[in-house]
Amino acid sequence: MSSFASSGTYAKALLRQLGLTPPLERWPDFPREVLAATAGSYFAGELFVAVRSTKLPIMTLDLGGAYGIAASLNGAWRYLFAERLDVVELDRDEVGVILKRLISVFSAFARGEGPAPSKEDWCLAAWTTVFVHPRGESLPHRVREDKTWTMKRAPLTYDKSVVPYQLADIVALAQSEGPVPAIERAFRLDPVGKVPISPTTLPSGRVFQQSSGDLSRALWSERRLVEMDTNKDFTQRDRERGYLKGVVNSLFSGLPMQVNDDEPTKKLREIDAYDPRTGRRAELKRNVLEKPGSWYYPPLASAVTATARLLLCLIIQCFRS
């Protein structure tokens, strides 16, 4: 082997074959406060102990391929090839009604007392961003440990301002904790129209096209076909399965949050920053500058990862019930 490429490289190639251009090239004037808020509400994979300080038999629970499942549940593909996205402001009373209904639907399903949440339910939870006042609720956040920032779910109190989250994280909190933080404001993203895509041949030889619907589901099906292909040895199946999983994770989490650091300098340099509440631009001085990747689009990544956390929470509650 003379060269290799990351799953992100394959994901970009797939998007190019489909004839898609990056979201921020299509919508260069997309509101910066929405980008800032959804970048703030983004948290990657979650690893935690579900039951603490209690002697119990140990059981590990791993949700394999969570991002692909989450992307299919919340209609992420529609947002990636939308003609445009509308930002819909929600008043507090409206989002309160939505939250109460979603908590009821997801809780009833986890207890085995109601139907599965609908596509609309998953979309509302994923694509609604809320600004909350944390007062000790267990929410995802980052803490500084030495020189790195680590994501954890723990009681959080923050008095200086509101903190952005996807509504899915608040619904997940209600499944296990009960009280939820006060919501100051919220907005929802709605996809409008579809840009045309080019037919593309997937690894199995199947053709994905405009009428095929959901790319994340199509790639998940490709992964299942690889797993069941007994004409290939285990090593080859495992390599191809890993490749497909990496492509999905890159499409819906990695590429939309990719930023590239340059080399640090002794002299401070100016970089633009945007307030997630108002969109107001400010100039910060930093030793290292970050440049967004070509497919940078935080709303997509934050919606998919928040959906995956809610899905994992739902599975844990189903086990407990």
Coordinates of C-alpha atoms in Angstrom, one line a residue:
M1 CA 0.0 0.0 0.0
S2 CA 1.6 3.3 -1.1
S3 CA -1.1 5.6 0.3
F4 CA -4.2 5.7 2.5
A5 CA -7.1 8.0 3.2
S6 CA -9.4 8.7 6.1
S7 CA -13.1 7.9 6.1
G8 CA -13.6 11.7 5.9
T9 CA -11.9 11.7 2.5
Y10 CA -14.2 9.0 1.2
A11 CA -17.2 10.8 2.6
K12 CA -16.2 14.0 0.7
A13 CA -15.7 12.0 -2.4
L14 CA -19.2 10.5 -2.0
L15 CA -20.8 14.0 -1.6
R16 CA -18.9 15.2 -4.7
Q17 CA -20.2 12.2 -6.7
L18 CA -23.7 13.1 -5.6
G19 CA -23.1 16.6 -7.1
L20 CA -23.6 18.3 -3.7
T21 CA -21.9 21.6 -2.7
P22 CA -21.2 22.4 0.9
P23 CA -24.1 24.0 2.8
L24 CA -22.3 27.3 3.5
E25 CA -21.4 27.6 -0.1
R26 CA -25.0 27.3 -1.0
W27 CA -26.1 29.6 1.9
P28 CA -23.1 32.0 2.5
D29 CA -25.4 34.4 4.5
F30 CA -26.7 31.7 6.8
P31 CA -27.2 33.3 10.3
R32 CA -23.9 33.2 12.2
E33 CA -25.8 33.0 15.6
V34 CA -27.4 29.7 14.5
L35 CA -23.9 28.3 13.6
A36 CA -22.6 29.5 16.9
A37 CA -25.5 28.2 19.0
T38 CA -25.4 24.7 17.3
A39 CA -21.6 24.6 17.6
G40 CA -22.1 25.2 21.3
S41 CA -24.7 22.5 21.6
Y42 CA -22.5 19.9 19.9
F43 CA -21.1 17.0 22.0
A44 CA -19.6 13.9 20.6
G45 CA -20.0 10.2 21.8
E46 CA -20.9 9.5 25.3
L47 CA -19.4 6.9 27.7
F48 CA -20.7 6.7 31.2
V49 CA -21.7 4.5 34.1
A50 CA -25.5 4.2 34.2
V51 CA -25.8 3.0 37.8
R52 CA -23.3 4.1 40.5
S53 CA -22.6 3.1 44.1
T54 CA -24.8 0.0 43.9
K55 CA -23.6 -3.6 43.8
L56 CA -25.0 -5.1 40.6
P57 CA -23.9 -7.6 37.9
I58 CA -21.9 -5.7 35.3
M59 CA -23.4 -5.4 31.8
T60 CA -22.0 -3.2 29.0
L61 CA -24.4 -1.6 26.6
D62 CA -23.1 -0.4 23.3
L63 CA -25.3 1.1 20.6
G64 CA -23.5 0.2 17.4
G65 CA -23.8 2.5 14.4
A66 CA -25.7 5.1 16.5
Y67 CA -25.0 8.1 14.2
G68 CA -26.4 6.4 11.1
I69 CA -29.5 5.3 13.0
A70 CA -29.9 8.8 14.5
A71 CA -29.4 10.5 11.1
S72 CA -32.2 8.3 9.6
L73 CA -34.6 8.9 12.5
N74 CA -34.2 12.7 12.4
G75 CA -34.2 13.1 8.6
A76 CA -30.7 14.5 8.5
W77 CA -30.3 13.7 4.8
R78 CA -33.2 16.1 4.0
Y79 CA -31.3 18.9 5.7
L80 CA -28.1 18.1 3.8
F81 CA -29.6 18.4 0.3
A82 CA -32.3 21.0 1.1
E83 CA -32.6 24.0 -1.2
R84 CA -32.6 26.2 1.9
L85 CA -33.2 26.0 5.6
D86 CA -35.7 28.3 7.3
V87 CA -34.9 29.5 10.9
V88 CA -38.2 29.5 12.8
E89 CA -38.3 31.3 16.2
L90 CA -40.4 29.7 18.9
D91 CA -41.8 31.5 21.9
R92 CA -41.4 30.0 25.3
D93 CA -45.0 28.9 25.7
E94 CA -44.8 27.1 22.3
V95 CA -41.6 25.3 23.0
G96 CA -42.9 24.4 26.5
V97 CA -45.9 22.6 25.0
I98 CA -43.7 20.8 22.5
L99 CA -41.3 19.7 25.2
K100 CA -44.1 18.4 27.5
R101 CA -45.5 16.4 24.6
L102 CA -42.2 14.9 23.6
I103 CA -41.4 13.9 27.2
S104 CA -44.7 12.2 27.4
V105 CA -44.3 10.3 24.1
F106 CA -40.7 9.1 24.7
S107 CA -41.4 8.2 28.4
A108 CA -44.5 6.2 27.5
F109 CA -42.6 4.3 24.8
A110 CA -39.7 3.5 27.2
R111 CA -42.2 2.1 29.7
G112 CA -43.9 0.0 27.0
E113 CA -47.1 2.0 27.4
G114 CA -47.2 3.9 24.1
P115 CA -46.3 3.7 20.4
A116 CA -42.8 4.5 19.1
P117 CA -42.0 8.2 18.6
S118 CA -42.9 9.4 15.1
K119 CA -40.5 10.9 12.6
E120 CA -42.0 14.3 13.4
D121 CA -41.1 13.7 17.1
W122 CA -37.5 12.8 16.4
C123 CA -37.2 15.8 14.0
L124 CA -38.6 18.3 16.5
A125 CA -36.3 17.0 19.2
A126 CA -33.2 17.0 17.0
W127 CA -33.6 20.3 15.0
T128 CA -34.9 22.5 17.8
T129 CA -32.2 24.5 19.6
V130 CA -33.0 25.8 23.1
F131 CA -31.2 28.3 25.4
V132 CA -31.5 27.2 29.0
H133 CA -30.6 28.4 32.5
P134 CA -28.8 25.4 34.1
R135 CA -29.5 25.1 37.8
G136 CA -27.9 21.9 38.8
E137 CA -29.5 19.6 36.2
S138 CA -27.3 16.8 34.8
L139 CA -26.5 18.0 31.3
P140 CA -23.6 17.3 28.8
H141 CA -20.9 19.9 29.2
R142 CA -17.1 20.2 28.9
V143 CA -14.7 20.6 31.8
R144 CA -11.0 21.5 31.6
E145 CA -8.7 18.7 32.7
D146 CA -5.1 19.9 32.5
K147 CA -4.7 21.1 28.9
T148 CA -7.7 19.3 27.4
W149 CA -11.5 19.8 27.5
T150 CA -13.4 16.6 28.4
M151 CA -17.1 16.0 27.8
K152 CA -19.1 14.7 30.7
R153 CA -22.7 14.5 31.9
A154 CA -23.0 15.9 35.4
P155 CA -24.9 18.6 37.4
L156 CA -24.3 21.9 35.8
T157 CA -24.9 25.4 37.2
Y158 CA -24.1 28.5 35.1
D159 CA -25.3 31.9 36.1
K160 CA -23.5 34.2 33.6
S161 CA -25.7 33.5 30.6
V162 CA -27.9 31.0 28.9
V163 CA -26.4 27.8 27.4
P164 CA -27.5 26.3 24.1
Y165 CA -28.7 22.7 23.8
Q166 CA -30.6 20.6 21.3
L167 CA -34.1 19.8 22.6
A168 CA -33.2 16.1 22.4
D169 CA -30.8 16.6 25.3
I170 CA -33.6 18.1 27.4
V171 CA -36.0 15.3 26.5
A172 CA -33.2 12.7 27.4
L173 CA -32.7 14.5 30.8
A174 CA -36.4 14.2 31.6
Q175 CA -36.2 10.4 31.0
S176 CA -33.9 9.8 33.9
E177 CA -33.7 13.0 36.1
G178 CA -37.2 14.6 36.1
P179 CA -36.8 18.4 36.4
V180 CA -35.6 20.2 33.3
P181 CA -34.0 23.6 33.1
A182 CA -35.9 26.8 32.3
I183 CA -35.9 27.7 28.6
E184 CA -35.4 31.3 27.7
R185 CA -35.8 31.1 23.9
A186 CA -35.7 28.5 21.1
F187 CA -35.6 28.2 17.3
R188 CA -36.2 25.3 14.9
L189 CA -34.7 24.6 11.5
D190 CA -37.0 23.6 8.7
P191 CA -35.8 22.2 5.3
V192 CA -37.3 23.7 2.2
G193 CA -37.0 22.1 -1.3
K194 CA -34.4 19.7 -2.6
V195 CA -31.3 20.3 -4.7
P196 CA -30.9 17.8 -7.5
I197 CA -28.3 15.0 -6.9
S198 CA -26.5 12.7 -9.4
P199 CA -27.0 8.9 -9.3
T200 CA -24.1 7.3 -7.5
T201 CA -23.1 3.6 -7.3
L202 CA -22.6 2.3 -3.8
P203 CA -20.0 -0.4 -2.9
S204 CA -22.6 -3.2 -3.4
G205 CA -23.3 -2.0 -6.9
R206 CA -26.7 -0.6 -6.0
V207 CA -27.4 2.9 -7.3
F208 CA -28.4 5.7 -5.0
Q209 CA -30.5 8.5 -6.6
Q210 CA -32.9 11.2 -5.8
S211 CA -35.8 8.8 -5.4
S212 CA -33.9 6.5 -3.1
G213 CA -34.6 8.7 -0.1
D214 CA -32.3 8.4 2.9
L215 CA -28.6 8.2 2.3
S216 CA -27.8 7.2 5.9
R217 CA -30.3 4.2 5.7
A218 CA -28.8 3.2 2.3
L219 CA -25.3 3.2 3.8
W220 CA -26.5 1.2 6.8
S221 CA -28.0 -1.4 4.4
E222 CA -24.6 -1.5 2.6
R223 CA -23.0 -2.3 5.9
R224 CA -25.5 -5.2 6.6
L225 CA -24.9 -6.6 3.1
V226 CA -21.2 -6.7 3.9
E227 CA -21.7 -8.4 7.2
M228 CA -23.8 -11.2 5.6
D229 CA -21.5 -11.7 2.6
T230 CA -20.0 -15.1 3.2
N231 CA -18.0 -15.0 0.0
K232 CA -15.5 -12.6 1.8
D233 CA -13.3 -13.6 4.7
F234 CA -13.7 -12.1 8.1
T235 CA -10.9 -9.6 7.7
Q236 CA -12.3 -8.2 4.5
R237 CA -15.8 -8.0 5.9
D238 CA -14.6 -6.2 9.0
R239 CA -12.5 -3.8 7.0
E240 CA -15.4 -2.9 4.6
R241 CA -17.9 -2.7 7.5
G242 CA -15.5 -0.3 9.3
Y243 CA -15.1 1.8 6.2
L244 CA -18.9 2.2 5.8
K245 CA -19.3 3.1 9.5
G246 CA -16.5 5.7 9.2
V247 CA -18.1 7.3 6.1
V248 CA -21.5 7.7 7.9
N249 CA -19.8 9.1 11.0
S250 CA -17.9 11.5 8.9
L251 CA -20.9 12.6 6.9
F252 CA -23.1 13.4 9.9
S253 CA -20.6 14.3 12.6
G254 CA -17.0 14.7 11.6
L255 CA -17.2 16.8 8.5
P256 CA -19.9 19.2 9.8
M257 CA -17.7 20.0 12.8
Q258 CA -14.3 20.0 11.2
V259 CA -12.0 22.9 12.0
N260 CA -8.4 23.0 11.0
D261 CA -5.8 24.6 13.3
D262 CA -2.8 26.4 11.9
E263 CA 0.6 26.6 13.5
P264 CA 0.8 28.5 16.8
T265 CA 2.6 31.8 16.8
K266 CA 4.0 33.9 19.6
K267 CA 2.2 37.0 18.4
L268 CA -1.6 37.1 19.0
R269 CA -3.7 37.3 15.9
E270 CA -7.3 38.4 15.3
I271 CA -10.1 35.9 14.7
D272 CA -13.8 36.5 14.3
A273 CA -16.2 35.1 16.9
Y274 CA -20.0 35.3 17.0
D275 CA -22.4 35.5 19.9
P276 CA -24.8 32.5 19.8
R277 CA -27.6 34.6 21.2
T278 CA -27.4 37.7 19.0
G279 CA -25.0 36.9 16.2
R280 CA -22.9 39.9 17.1
R281 CA -19.4 39.7 15.8
A282 CA -16.4 40.2 18.0
E283 CA -12.7 40.1 17.3
L284 CA -10.7 37.8 19.6
K285 CA -6.9 37.5 19.8
R286 CA -5.4 34.0 19.7
N287 CA -2.1 32.3 19.1
V288 CA -3.8 29.6 17.0
L289 CA -6.3 30.3 14.4
E290 CA -9.1 27.8 13.4
K291 CA -10.4 27.6 9.9
P292 CA -13.7 25.8 9.2
G293 CA -13.4 22.7 7.0
S294 CA -15.1 22.8 3.6
W295 CA -18.2 20.9 4.8
Y296 CA -18.4 22.8 8.2
Y297 CA -22.1 22.9 9.2
P298 CA -22.7 22.6 13.0
P299 CA -26.5 22.2 12.9
L300 CA -26.2 18.9 11.2
A301 CA -23.6 17.5 13.6
S302 CA -25.4 18.7 16.8
A303 CA -28.7 17.3 15.6
V304 CA -27.4 13.9 14.9
T305 CA -25.2 13.5 18.0
A306 CA -28.0 14.8 20.3
T307 CA -30.4 12.3 18.6
A308 CA -27.9 9.5 19.3
R309 CA -27.7 10.5 23.0
L310 CA -31.5 10.5 23.3
L311 CA -31.7 7.1 21.5
L312 CA -29.1 5.7 24.0
C313 CA -31.1 7.1 26.9
L314 CA -34.3 5.6 25.6
I315 CA -32.6 2.2 25.3
I316 CA -31.4 2.3 28.8
Q317 CA -34.8 3.3 30.1
C318 CA -36.3 0.4 28.1
F319 CA -33.9 -2.0 29.8
R320 CA -34.8 -0.6 33.2
S321 CA -38.5 -0.9 32.5

